[in-house]
Coordinates of C-alpha atoms and ligand atoms in Angstrom, one line a residue:
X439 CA 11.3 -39.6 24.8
X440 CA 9.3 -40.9 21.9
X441 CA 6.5 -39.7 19.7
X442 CA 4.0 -42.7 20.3
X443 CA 2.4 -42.2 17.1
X444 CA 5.6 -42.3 14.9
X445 CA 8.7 -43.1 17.2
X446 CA 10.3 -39.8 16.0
X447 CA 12.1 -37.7 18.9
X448 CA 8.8 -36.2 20.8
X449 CA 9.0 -32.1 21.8
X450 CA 6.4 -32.7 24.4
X451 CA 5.6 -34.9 27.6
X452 CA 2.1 -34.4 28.9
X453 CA 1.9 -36.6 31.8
X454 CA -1.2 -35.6 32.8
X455 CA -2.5 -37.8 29.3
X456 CA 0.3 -40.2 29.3
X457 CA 1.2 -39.0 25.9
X458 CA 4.8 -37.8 23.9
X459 CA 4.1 -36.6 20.3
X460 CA 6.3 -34.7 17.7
X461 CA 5.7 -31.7 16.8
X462 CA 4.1 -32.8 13.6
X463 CA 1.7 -35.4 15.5
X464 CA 1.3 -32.5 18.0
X465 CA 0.3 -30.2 15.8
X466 CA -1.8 -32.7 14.8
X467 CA -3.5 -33.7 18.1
X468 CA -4.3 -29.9 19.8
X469 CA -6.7 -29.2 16.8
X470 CA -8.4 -32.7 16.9
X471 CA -9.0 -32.7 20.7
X472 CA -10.6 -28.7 20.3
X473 CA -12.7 -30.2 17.7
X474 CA -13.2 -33.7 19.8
X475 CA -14.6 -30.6 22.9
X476 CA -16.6 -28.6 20.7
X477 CA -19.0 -31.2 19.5
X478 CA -18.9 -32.4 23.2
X479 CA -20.5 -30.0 24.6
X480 CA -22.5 -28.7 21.3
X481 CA -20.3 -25.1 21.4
X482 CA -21.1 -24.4 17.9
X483 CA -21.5 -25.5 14.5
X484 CA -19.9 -24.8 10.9
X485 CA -22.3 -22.8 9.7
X486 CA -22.6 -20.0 13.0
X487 CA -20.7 -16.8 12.5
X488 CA -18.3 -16.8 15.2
X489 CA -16.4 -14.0 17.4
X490 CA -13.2 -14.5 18.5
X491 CA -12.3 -12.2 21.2
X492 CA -8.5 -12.1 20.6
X493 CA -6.5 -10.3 23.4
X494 CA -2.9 -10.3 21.7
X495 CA -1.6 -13.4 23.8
X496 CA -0.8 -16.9 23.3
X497 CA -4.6 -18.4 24.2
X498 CA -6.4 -16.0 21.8
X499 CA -4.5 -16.5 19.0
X500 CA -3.7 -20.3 19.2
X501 CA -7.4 -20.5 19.2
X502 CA -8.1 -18.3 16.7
X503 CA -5.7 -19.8 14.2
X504 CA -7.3 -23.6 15.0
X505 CA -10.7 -22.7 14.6
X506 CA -9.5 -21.3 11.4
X507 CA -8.2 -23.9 10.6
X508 CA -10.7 -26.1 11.5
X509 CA -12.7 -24.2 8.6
X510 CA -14.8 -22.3 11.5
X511 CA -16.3 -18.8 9.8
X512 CA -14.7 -16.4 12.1
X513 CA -13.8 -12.7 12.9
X514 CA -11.4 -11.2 15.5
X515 CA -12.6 -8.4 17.7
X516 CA -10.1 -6.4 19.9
X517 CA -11.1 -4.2 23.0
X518 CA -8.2 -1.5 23.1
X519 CA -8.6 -0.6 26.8
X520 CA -5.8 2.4 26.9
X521 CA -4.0 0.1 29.5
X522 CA -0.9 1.9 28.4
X523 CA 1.0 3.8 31.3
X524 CA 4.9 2.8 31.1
X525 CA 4.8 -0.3 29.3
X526 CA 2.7 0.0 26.4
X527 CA 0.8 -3.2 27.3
X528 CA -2.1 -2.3 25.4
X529 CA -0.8 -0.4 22.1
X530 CA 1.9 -3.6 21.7
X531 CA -1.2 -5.7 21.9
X532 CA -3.2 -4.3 19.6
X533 CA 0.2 -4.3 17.1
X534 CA -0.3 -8.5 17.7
X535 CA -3.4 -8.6 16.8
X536 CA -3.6 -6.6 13.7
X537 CA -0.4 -8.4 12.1
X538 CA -1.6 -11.8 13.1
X539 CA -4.9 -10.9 11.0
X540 CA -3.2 -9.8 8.3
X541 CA -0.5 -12.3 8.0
X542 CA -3.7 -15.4 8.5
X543 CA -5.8 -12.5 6.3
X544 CA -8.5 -12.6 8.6
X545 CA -11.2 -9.9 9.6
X546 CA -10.4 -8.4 12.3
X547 CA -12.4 -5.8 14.3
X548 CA -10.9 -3.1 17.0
X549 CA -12.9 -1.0 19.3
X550 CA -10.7 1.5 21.0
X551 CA -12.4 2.6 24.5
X552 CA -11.2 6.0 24.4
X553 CA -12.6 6.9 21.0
X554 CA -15.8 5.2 21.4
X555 CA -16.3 5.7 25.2
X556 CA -14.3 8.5 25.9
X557 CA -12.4 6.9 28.9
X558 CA -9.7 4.0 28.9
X559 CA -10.4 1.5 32.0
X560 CA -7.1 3.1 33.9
X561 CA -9.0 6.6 33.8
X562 CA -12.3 5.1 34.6
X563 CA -11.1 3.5 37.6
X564 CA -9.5 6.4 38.5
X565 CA -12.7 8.7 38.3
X566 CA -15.0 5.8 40.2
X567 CA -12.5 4.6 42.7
X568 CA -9.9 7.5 42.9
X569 CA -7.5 4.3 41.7
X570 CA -7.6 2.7 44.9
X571 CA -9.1 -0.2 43.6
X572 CA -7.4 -2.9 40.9
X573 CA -9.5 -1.9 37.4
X574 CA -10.2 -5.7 36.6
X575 CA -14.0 -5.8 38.3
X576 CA -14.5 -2.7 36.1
X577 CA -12.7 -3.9 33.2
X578 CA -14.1 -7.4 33.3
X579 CA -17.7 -5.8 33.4
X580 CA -16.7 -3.3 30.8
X581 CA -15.4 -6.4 28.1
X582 CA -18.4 -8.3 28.6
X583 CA -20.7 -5.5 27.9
X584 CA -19.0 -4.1 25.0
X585 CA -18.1 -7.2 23.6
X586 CA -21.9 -8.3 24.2
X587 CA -23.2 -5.4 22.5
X588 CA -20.6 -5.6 19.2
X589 CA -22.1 -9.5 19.1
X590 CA -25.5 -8.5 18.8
X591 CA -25.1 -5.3 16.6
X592 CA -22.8 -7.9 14.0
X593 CA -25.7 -10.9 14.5
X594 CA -22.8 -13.1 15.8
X595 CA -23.8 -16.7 16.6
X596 CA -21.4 -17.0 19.6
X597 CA -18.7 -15.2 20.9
X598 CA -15.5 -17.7 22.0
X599 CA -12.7 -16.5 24.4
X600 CA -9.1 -18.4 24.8
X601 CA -9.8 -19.3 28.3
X602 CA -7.6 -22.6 29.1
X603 CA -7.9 -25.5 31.9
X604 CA -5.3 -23.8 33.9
X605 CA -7.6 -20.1 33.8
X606 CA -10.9 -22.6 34.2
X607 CA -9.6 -24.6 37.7
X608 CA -7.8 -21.8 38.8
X609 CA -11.4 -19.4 39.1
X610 CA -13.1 -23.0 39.9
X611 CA -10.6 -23.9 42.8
X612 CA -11.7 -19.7 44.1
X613 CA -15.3 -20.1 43.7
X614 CA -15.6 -22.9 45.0
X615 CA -13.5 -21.9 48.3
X616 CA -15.8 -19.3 49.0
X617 CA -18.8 -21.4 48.0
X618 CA -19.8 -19.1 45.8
X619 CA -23.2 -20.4 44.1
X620 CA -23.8 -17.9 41.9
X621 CA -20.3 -18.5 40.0
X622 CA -20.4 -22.0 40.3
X623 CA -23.2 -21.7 38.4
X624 CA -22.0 -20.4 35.3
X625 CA -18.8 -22.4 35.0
X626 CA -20.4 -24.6 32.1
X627 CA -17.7 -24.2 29.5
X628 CA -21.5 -22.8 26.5
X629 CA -23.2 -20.4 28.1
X630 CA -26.5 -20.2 25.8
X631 CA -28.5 -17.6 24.0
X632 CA -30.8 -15.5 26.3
X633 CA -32.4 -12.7 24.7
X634 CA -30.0 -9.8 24.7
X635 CA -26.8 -12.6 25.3
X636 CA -25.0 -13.3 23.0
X637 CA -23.8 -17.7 23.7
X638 CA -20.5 -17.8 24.6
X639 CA -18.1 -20.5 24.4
X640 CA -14.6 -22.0 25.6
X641 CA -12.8 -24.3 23.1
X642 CA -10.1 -24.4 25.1
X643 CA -11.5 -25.5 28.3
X644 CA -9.8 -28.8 28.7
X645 CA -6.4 -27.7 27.1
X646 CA -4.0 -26.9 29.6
X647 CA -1.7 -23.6 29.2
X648 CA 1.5 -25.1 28.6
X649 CA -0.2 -26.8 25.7
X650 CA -1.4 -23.8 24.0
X651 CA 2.1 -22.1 24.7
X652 CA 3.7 -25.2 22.8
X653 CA 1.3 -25.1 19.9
X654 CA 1.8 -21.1 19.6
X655 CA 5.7 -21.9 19.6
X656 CA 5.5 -24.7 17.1
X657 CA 3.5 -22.6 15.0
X658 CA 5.4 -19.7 15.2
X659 CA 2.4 -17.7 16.3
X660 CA 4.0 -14.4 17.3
X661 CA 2.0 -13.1 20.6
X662 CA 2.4 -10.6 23.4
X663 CA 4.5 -12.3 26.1
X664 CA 4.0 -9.5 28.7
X665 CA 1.1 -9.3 30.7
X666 CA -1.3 -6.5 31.6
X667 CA 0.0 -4.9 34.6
X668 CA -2.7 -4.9 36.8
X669 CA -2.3 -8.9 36.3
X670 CA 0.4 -8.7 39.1
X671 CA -2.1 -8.7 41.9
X672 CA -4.3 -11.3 40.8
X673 CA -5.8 -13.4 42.8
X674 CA -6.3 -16.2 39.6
X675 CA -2.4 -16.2 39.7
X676 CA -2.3 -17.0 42.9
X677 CA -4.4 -20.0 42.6
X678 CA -2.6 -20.9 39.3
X679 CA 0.7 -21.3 41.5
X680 CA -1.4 -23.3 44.2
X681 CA -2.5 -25.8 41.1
X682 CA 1.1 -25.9 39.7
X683 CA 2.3 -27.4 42.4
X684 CA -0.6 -30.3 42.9
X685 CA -0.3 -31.0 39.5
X686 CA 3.1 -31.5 39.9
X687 CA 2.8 -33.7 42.6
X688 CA -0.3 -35.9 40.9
X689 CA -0.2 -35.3 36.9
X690 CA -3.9 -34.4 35.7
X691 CA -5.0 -33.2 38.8
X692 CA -6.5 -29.9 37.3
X693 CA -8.5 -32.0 34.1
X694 CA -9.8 -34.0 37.2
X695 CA -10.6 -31.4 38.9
X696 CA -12.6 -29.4 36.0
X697 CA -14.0 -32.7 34.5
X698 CA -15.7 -33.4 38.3
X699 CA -17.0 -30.3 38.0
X700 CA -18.2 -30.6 35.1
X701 CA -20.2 -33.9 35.6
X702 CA -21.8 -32.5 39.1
X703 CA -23.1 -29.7 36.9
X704 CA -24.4 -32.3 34.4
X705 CA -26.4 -34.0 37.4
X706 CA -27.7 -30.8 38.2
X707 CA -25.8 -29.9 41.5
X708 CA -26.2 -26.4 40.3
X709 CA -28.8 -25.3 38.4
X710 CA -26.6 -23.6 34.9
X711 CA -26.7 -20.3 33.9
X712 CA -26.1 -17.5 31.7
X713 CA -24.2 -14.5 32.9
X714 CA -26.8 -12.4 35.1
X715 CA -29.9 -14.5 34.5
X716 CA -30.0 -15.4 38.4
X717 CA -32.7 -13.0 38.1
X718 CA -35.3 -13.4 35.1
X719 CA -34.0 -10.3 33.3
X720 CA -37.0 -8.7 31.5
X721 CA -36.3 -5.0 31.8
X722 CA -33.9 -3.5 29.4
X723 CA -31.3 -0.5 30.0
X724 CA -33.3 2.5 29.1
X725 CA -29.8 4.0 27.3
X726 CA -28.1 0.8 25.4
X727 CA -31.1 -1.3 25.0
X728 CA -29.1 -4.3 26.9
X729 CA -31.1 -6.2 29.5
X730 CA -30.5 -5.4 33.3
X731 CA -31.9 -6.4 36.4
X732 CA -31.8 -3.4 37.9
X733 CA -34.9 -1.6 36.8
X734 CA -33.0 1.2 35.8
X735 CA -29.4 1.7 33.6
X736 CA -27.4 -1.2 33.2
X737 CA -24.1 -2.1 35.2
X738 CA -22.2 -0.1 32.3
X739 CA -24.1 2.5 31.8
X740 CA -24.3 3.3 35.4
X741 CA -19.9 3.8 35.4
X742 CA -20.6 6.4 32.6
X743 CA -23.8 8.6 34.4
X744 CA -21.8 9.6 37.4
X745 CA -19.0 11.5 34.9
Ligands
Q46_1097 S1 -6.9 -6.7 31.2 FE1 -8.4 -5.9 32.5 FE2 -7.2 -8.3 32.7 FE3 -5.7 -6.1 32.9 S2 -7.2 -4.7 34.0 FE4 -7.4 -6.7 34.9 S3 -9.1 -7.6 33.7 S4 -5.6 -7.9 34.2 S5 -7.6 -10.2 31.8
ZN1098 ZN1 5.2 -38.3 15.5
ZN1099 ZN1 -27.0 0.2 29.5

């Protein structure tokens, strides 16, 4: 196998573009095609202060180190969550994060749930749901508010996540089983400005995972290989495996999948939105200021009253 732009010995296939490249022409080619699907779908520009939420693992920091690269003004923020119980998933993370900043010398920010909150999502989950649920609704709503809220405080621009085709088709092929409107809705990979919302943005929407992993090896990124434990029972993984094997079978079939979607949203199938705006949000959480639809405390704030 070839490199087709200079004949050298390639070090990857993707069959799914009908491409081989080097890894010189590869590391080439991942940062041109992020910059090629930024201005595509007008994520954000050179001069917008931008918030990498970096988690430790390959996505996060591949993405971090191309926008960088890309001469993008950004900073690193990293939600310590306390997830820590046998395997240190969390503190380990955290350890990622902090070198990759200082090796790149990048600003990085860390918000640490128990000192700030009082509570890391294990012991909230346990205090809401006695444990018998999996924590990722509450940590999922938990991330997007605090990371929200450390956007606005810091006047960020946009805050951008390391969320890959393979994450993007996997929740796509879910949602759209259950016909699920509401989150079909907000699968745009910008969601824009609303007052109290921060945008938010995927760069890496149309770069599949085994990509990323090849640019973070080839780069000698050094991330967190293991997962959080409370990944095990995921339903996204489940779907992941499910689109494996399709794309397997038929090279491309997640891009073509995501793309479809894309272009239905584009014709206005559904109508786009930003996160909780299915209502017109024009009340604010009396205690954080955020906006809620509730007409009382927000989502958040609500998991803290009933301490
Ligand atoms: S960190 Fe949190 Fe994830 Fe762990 S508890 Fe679930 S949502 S799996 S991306
Ligand atoms: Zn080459
Ligand atoms: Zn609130």
């Amino acid at each position: 196998m070839r490199c087709r732009k200079c004949g050298e010995k390639a070090v990857i296939n993707m069959r799914q573009h009908r491409l081989s490249l080097c890894a010189e022409h590869y590391l080439e080619w991942i940062p041109q095609q992020v910059q090629r699907h930024i201005e595509k779908y007008e994520m954000f520009s050179f001069d917008d202060k931008i918030l990498v939420a970096v988690s430790g693992g390959k996505d996060s920091l591949a993405l971090w180190n191309i926008l960088n690269g890309l001469g993008y003004k950004t900073e690193g923020v990293y939600i310590d969550l306390g997830i820590d119980e046998g395997i240190d998933y969390s503190r380990n993370s955290r350890l990622t994060v902090e070198s990759f900043a200082e090796n790149n010398q990048l600003p990085i920010h860390l918000i640490n749930m128990q000192k700030k909150h009082g509570e890391t999502i294990p012991e909230i989950n346990q205090r809401t749901h006695r444990g018998r649920r999996n924590p990722c609704s509450v940590c999922g709503l938990v991330k997007r508010h605090v990371l929200n809220q450390f956007s606005l405080d810091g006047s960020f621009d946009v805050i951008v996540t390391g969320h890959n085709l393979d994450d993007e088709a996997a929740i796509l092929l879910a949602n759209t089983l259950d016909w699920s409107l509401e989150f079909l809705s907000r699968g745009y990979p910008v969601l824009p400005a609303k007052p109290g919302f921060t945008r938010k943005a995927k760069p890496f929407c149309r770069i599949y995972e085994r990509e990323s992993a090849a640019y973070t090896i080839l780069r000698k990124i050094n991330f967190i290989n293991s997962e959080c434990p409370f990944s095990i029972d995921s339903k996204q993984i489940y779907y992941k495996e499910i689109l494996n094997q399709w794309e397997d079978d038929k090279p491309g079939t997640k891009l073509r999948f995501y793309l479809h979607y894309l272009k239905t949203l584009d014709q206005g199938a559904f109508p786009r939105g930003q996160e909780n705006d299915q209502e017109l949000i024009d009340q604010q959480c009396p205690n954080c200021g955020q906006p809620t639809n509730t007409g009382g405390l927000c989502a958040f704030c609500q998991i803290f009253e009933v301490k």
